[in-house]
C-alpha positions as a Markdown table, in Angstrom:
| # | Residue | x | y | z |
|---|---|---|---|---|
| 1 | Unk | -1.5 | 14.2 | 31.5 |
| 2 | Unk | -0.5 | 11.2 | 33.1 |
| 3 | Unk | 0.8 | 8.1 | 31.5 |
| 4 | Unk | -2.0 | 6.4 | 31.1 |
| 5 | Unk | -3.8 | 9.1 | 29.3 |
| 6 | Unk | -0.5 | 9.4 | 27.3 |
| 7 | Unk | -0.8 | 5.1 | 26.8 |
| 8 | Unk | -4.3 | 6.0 | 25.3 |
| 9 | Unk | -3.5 | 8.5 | 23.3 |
| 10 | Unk | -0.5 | 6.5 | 21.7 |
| 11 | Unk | -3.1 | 3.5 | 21.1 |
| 12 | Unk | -5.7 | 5.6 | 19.6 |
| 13 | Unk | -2.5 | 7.3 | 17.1 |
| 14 | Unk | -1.6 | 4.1 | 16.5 |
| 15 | Unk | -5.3 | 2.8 | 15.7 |
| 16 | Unk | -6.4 | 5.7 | 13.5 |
| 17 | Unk | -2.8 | 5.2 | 11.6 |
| 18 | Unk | -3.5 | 1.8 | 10.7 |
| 19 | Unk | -7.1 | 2.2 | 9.3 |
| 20 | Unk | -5.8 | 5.2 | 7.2 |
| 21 | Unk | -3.0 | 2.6 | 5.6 |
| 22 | Unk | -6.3 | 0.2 | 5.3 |
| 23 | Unk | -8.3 | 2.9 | 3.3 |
| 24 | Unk | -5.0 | 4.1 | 1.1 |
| 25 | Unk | -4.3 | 0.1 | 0.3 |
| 26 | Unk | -8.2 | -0.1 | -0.7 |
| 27 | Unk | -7.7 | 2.9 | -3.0 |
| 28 | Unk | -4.6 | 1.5 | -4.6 |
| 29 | Unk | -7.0 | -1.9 | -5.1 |
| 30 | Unk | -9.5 | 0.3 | -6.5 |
| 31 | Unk | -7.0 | 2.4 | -9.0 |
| 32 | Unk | -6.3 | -1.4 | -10.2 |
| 33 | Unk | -9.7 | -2.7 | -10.4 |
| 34 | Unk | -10.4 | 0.2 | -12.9 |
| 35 | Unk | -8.1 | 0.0 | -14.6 |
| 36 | Unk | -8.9 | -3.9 | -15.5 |
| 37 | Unk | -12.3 | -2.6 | -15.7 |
| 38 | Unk | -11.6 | 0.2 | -18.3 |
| 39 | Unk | -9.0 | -2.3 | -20.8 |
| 40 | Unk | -12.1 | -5.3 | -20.2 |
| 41 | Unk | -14.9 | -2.7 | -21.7 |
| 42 | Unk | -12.5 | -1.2 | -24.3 |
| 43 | Unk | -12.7 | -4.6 | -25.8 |
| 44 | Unk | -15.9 | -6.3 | -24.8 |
| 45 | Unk | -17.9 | -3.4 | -23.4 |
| 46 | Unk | -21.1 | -1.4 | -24.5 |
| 47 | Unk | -20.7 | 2.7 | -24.7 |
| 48 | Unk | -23.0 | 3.2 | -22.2 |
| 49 | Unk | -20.8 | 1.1 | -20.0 |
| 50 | Unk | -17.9 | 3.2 | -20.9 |
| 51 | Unk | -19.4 | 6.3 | -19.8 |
| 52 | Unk | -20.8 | 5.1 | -16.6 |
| 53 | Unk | -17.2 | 4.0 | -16.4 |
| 54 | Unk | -15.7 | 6.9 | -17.0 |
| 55 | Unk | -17.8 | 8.8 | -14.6 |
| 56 | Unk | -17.1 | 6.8 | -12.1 |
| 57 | Unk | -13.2 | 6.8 | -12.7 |
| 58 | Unk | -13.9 | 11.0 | -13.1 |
| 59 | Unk | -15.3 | 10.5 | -9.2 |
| 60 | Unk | -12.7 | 8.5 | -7.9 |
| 61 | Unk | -9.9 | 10.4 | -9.0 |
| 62 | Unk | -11.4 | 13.8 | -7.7 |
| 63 | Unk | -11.6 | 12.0 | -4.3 |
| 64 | Unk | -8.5 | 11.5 | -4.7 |
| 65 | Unk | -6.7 | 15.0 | -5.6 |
| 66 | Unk | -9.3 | 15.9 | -2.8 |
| 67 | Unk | -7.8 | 13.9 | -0.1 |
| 68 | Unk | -4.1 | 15.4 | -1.4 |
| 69 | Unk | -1.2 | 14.8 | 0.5 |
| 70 | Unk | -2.9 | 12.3 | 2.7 |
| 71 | Unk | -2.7 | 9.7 | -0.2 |
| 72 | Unk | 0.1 | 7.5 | 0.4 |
| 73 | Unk | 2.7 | 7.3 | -2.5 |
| 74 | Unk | 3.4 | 3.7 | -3.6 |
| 75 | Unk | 6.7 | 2.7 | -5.8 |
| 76 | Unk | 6.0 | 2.0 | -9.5 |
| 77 | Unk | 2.5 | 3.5 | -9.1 |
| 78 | Unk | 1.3 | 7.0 | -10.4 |
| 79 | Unk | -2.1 | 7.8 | -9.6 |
| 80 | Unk | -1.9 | 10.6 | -11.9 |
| 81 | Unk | -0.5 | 8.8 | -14.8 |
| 82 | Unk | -3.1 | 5.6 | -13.9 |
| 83 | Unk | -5.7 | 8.4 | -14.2 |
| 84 | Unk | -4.6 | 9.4 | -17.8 |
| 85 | Unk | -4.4 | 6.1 | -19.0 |
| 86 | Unk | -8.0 | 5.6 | -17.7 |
| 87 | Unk | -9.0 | 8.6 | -19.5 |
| 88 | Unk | -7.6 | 7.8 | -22.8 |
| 89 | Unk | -8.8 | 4.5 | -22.5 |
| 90 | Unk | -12.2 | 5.6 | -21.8 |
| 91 | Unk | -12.3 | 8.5 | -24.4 |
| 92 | Unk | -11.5 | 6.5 | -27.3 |
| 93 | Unk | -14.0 | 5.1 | -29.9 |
| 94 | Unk | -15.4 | 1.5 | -28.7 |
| 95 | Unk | -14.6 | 0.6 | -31.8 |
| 96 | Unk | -11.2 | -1.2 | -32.0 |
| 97 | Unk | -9.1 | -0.9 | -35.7 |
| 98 | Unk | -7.5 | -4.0 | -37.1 |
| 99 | Unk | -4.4 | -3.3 | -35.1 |
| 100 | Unk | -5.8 | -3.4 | -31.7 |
| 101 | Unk | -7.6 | -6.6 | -32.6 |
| 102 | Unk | -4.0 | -8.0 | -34.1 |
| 103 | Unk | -2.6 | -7.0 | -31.0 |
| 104 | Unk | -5.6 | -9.0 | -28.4 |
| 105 | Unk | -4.8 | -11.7 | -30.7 |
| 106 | Unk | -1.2 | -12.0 | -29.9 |
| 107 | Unk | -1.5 | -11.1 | -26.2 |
| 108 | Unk | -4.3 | -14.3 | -26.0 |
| 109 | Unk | -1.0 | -16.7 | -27.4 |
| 110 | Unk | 1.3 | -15.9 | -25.0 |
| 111 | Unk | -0.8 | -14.9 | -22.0 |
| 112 | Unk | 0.6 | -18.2 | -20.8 |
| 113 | Unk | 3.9 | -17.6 | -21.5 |
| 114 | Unk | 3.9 | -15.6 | -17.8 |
| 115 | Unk | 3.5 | -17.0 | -14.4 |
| 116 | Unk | 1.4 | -15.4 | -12.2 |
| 117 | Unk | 2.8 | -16.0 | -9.2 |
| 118 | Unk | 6.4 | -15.5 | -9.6 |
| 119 | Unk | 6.1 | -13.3 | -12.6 |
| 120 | Unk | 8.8 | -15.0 | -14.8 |
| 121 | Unk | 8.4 | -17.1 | -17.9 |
| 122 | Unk | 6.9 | -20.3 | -17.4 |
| 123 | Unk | 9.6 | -23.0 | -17.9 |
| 124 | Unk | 7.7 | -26.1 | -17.0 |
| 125 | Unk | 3.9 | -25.5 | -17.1 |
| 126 | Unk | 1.7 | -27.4 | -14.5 |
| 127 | Unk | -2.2 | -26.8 | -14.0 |
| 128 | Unk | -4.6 | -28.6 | -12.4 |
| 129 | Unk | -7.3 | -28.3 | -15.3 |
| 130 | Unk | -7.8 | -32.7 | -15.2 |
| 131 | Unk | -7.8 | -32.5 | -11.6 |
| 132 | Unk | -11.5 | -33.2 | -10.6 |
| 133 | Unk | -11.9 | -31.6 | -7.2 |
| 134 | Unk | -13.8 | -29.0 | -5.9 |
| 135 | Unk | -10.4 | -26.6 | -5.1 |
| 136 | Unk | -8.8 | -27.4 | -9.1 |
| 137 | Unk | -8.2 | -24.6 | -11.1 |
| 138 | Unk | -7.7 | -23.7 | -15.0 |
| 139 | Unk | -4.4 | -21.9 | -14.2 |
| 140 | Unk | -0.9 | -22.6 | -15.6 |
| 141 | Unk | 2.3 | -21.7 | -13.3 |
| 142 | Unk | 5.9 | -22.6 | -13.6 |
| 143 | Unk | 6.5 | -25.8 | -11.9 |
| 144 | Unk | 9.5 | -24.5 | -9.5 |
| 145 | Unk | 6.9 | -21.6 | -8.4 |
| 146 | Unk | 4.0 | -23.6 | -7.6 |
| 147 | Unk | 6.8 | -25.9 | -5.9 |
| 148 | Unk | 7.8 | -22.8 | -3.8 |
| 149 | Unk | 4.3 | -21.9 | -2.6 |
| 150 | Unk | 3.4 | -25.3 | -1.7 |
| 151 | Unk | 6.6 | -25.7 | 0.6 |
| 152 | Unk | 6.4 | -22.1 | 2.1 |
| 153 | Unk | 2.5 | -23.1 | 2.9 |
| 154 | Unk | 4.3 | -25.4 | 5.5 |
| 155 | Unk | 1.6 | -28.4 | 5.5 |
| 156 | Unk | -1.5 | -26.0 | 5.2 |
| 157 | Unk | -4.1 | -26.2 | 2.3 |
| 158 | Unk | -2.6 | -23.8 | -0.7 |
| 159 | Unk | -5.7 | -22.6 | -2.7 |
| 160 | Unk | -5.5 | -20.9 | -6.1 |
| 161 | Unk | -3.2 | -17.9 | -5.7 |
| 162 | Unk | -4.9 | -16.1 | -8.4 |
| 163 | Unk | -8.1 | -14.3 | -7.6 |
| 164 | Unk | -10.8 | -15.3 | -9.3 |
């Protein structure tokens, strides 16, 4: 081989390396997605929602013990235990008892309490919510975050950092 064959080879390693840590990121997006998916229908979803739900999660997760050791491991993130929670989640009654609905309740009343971009509690709460602009947002962060962001953005436009 000569070098440039070896040059090629290294690029097209290199190439097919990053597109595999593309796909395993969109997994780990996806694991998330369903999850926010299966706590939004346990609450607000039809059963036949669920199942289709729950077959889909079923699919996903068999893809996943398919592809075996070529799934990346991420810290604080068990695909296995993500898939259990789904499971439960999915496999219990749509009907939530008095508890459950106690507990929505007090997770609505402090669901400010939490910035979402620095992940601390919010301080000094700042939103945009009177601003009348096409880029305003209904969000509440902690003043010194949103401070952060905006000076890190150096000068550039900062748009909602929450997706959605």
């Amino acid at each position: 081989m000569s070098e440039s064959d070896d040059g090629e080879l290294t690029a097209d390693i290199v190439e097919l390396t990053e597109g595999w840590s593309l796909c395993n990121d969109d997994m780990y997006r996806i694991a998330n997605q369903l999850v926010s998916l299966a706590f939004a229908n346990k609450y607000f979803g039809a059963d036949s929602n669920r199942q289709n739900l729950l077959r889909v999660c079923e699919a996903f997760y068999q893809e996943l013990c398919a592809l075996g050791d070529q799934v990346e491991l991420r810290p604080n993130f068990d695909y296995e235990r993500v898939y259990q929670l789904l499971i439960k989640i999915l496999n219990s009654s749509s009907d939530a008892q008095d508890s459950e609905d106690v507990l929505v309740e007090e997770d609505k009343s402090t669901l400010f309490a939490i910035c979402p971009i620095s992940r601390r509690p919010i301080t000094h709460p700042v939103s945009q919510r009177f601003s009348h602009g096409d880029d305003s947002c209904d969000h509440v962060f902690d003043h010194a975050s949103i401070t952060d962001l905006i000076r890190s953005s150096k000068g550039t436009n900062v748009n909602c950092p929450v997706a959605g």
